């Protein structure tokens, strides 16, 4: 039985309404924890005075330079003692999630037990950084909790100017759109840079994120310095049985308005069956006895829309891998940046392929460590020094896929075009 609750009239209001309230959860934990009783007192003071009362400091675990977010109360009496002494410290442990965020219930229960023993019992799955946030421990509880979590197979996440905790989507385990083994890529990359996670020594943070397809469930294009996004380079696959089933259920309006017209590059055409062409770069699938879809794979930009709508009837190809983008972040000091493509297609199937991915990450981090200014993210560094210099630094040839933004000027210089056309024709003749 914990000590008597402090009055919390403002927090109580957050329990009204139809949604579950974190205040109710905290009150439940407060039933047998003085720590949480005082935490609620601190929180009520913050709501009343519209002021946060936590300041940072230095708390860590042996052998690590980051991963614990220290918080000490600033809510003091005139004699300097804390107003809520049982919640005078509220440190957070960042713990790295497993790839794809797959847990067993047994592990989740053990995590809850550990945190109730050494901290408040309050856990967030997952914070903005991707970590499991074990919120609220006193200094003496931090090492003890970490030791037990480490015993369970988990490690601290990154904090400060370091390689940060990474995230990967649920992936091949549960999603048919997955184009590579995200869990393997995540694990292999992060295990390689463990030292850079635990000992912050970079100009600023560096994040990896892994999404199995262009749906990009990890938002990696906006939220990581190096985004690995699954894609394919052969033809899209199709299944006539499922396509007919889909069409019988959804009909022509849906097919036209939600599939064909929404293709951003007009790669899909609705055709009468008798007009269907056959060509190596076309994917065709009948949706009925009279109508069919014809997809020109040369024009498809692998946006995933048609596959999302007609999953199974349409599917990604089998020659799969990932597109690598660098420098995304929302929001930077220079504004929002989406990642820039630096490798349009990296196969990710063999051991060697995964080693190539790790090697690319290593080159990007080494270049970033040597060339970025303090507090400058990769995207900002590339804006400052130019993409060409970055590519040169990590040994990658420039490619038209790397254009940062589509051209807006309709005037095109045409001198030299005749020579280019002659070259293309010569190549075609040689290949004929
Ligand atoms: Fe068009 Fe390709 Fe996107 Fe399908 S995946 S909507 S064909 S660009």
CSV table of C-alpha atoms in Angstrom, one decimal, residues 206-207 220-227 325-330 332 334 336-340 342 377-380 382-383 390:
chain,number,residue,atom,x,y,z
A,206,UNK,CA,22.9,9.0,-37.7
A,207,UNK,CA,19.9,6.8,-38.2
A,220,UNK,CA,12.4,5.8,-43.5
A,221,UNK,CA,12.5,8.3,-46.4
A,222,UNK,CA,11.8,11.2,-44.1
A,223,UNK,CA,13.2,9.9,-40.8
A,224,UNK,CA,16.5,8.3,-41.5
A,225,UNK,CA,19.9,9.3,-42.6
A,226,UNK,CA,20.2,6.1,-44.5
A,227,UNK,CA,16.9,4.5,-45.7
A,325,UNK,CA,18.5,6.8,-49.9
A,326,UNK,CA,20.6,9.2,-47.9
A,327,UNK,CA,19.9,12.3,-45.9
A,328,UNK,CA,16.2,12.4,-45.1
A,329,UNK,CA,15.0,14.2,-42.0
A,330,UNK,CA,11.9,16.2,-41.0
A,332,UNK,CA,16.1,20.1,-40.3
A,334,UNK,CA,17.4,24.1,-43.5
A,336,UNK,CA,12.4,19.3,-44.5
A,337,UNK,CA,14.4,16.9,-46.6
A,338,UNK,CA,13.5,13.5,-48.1
A,339,UNK,CA,16.2,11.0,-48.6
A,340,UNK,CA,18.1,11.2,-52.0
A,342,UNK,CA,22.2,7.0,-54.0
A,377,UNK,CA,22.7,15.9,-40.1
A,378,UNK,CA,23.7,14.0,-43.2
A,379,UNK,CA,21.1,15.7,-45.4
A,380,UNK,CA,22.3,19.2,-44.3
A,382,UNK,CA,25.1,17.0,-48.5
A,383,UNK,CA,23.2,20.3,-49.1
A,390,UNK,CA,29.4,13.2,-51.2
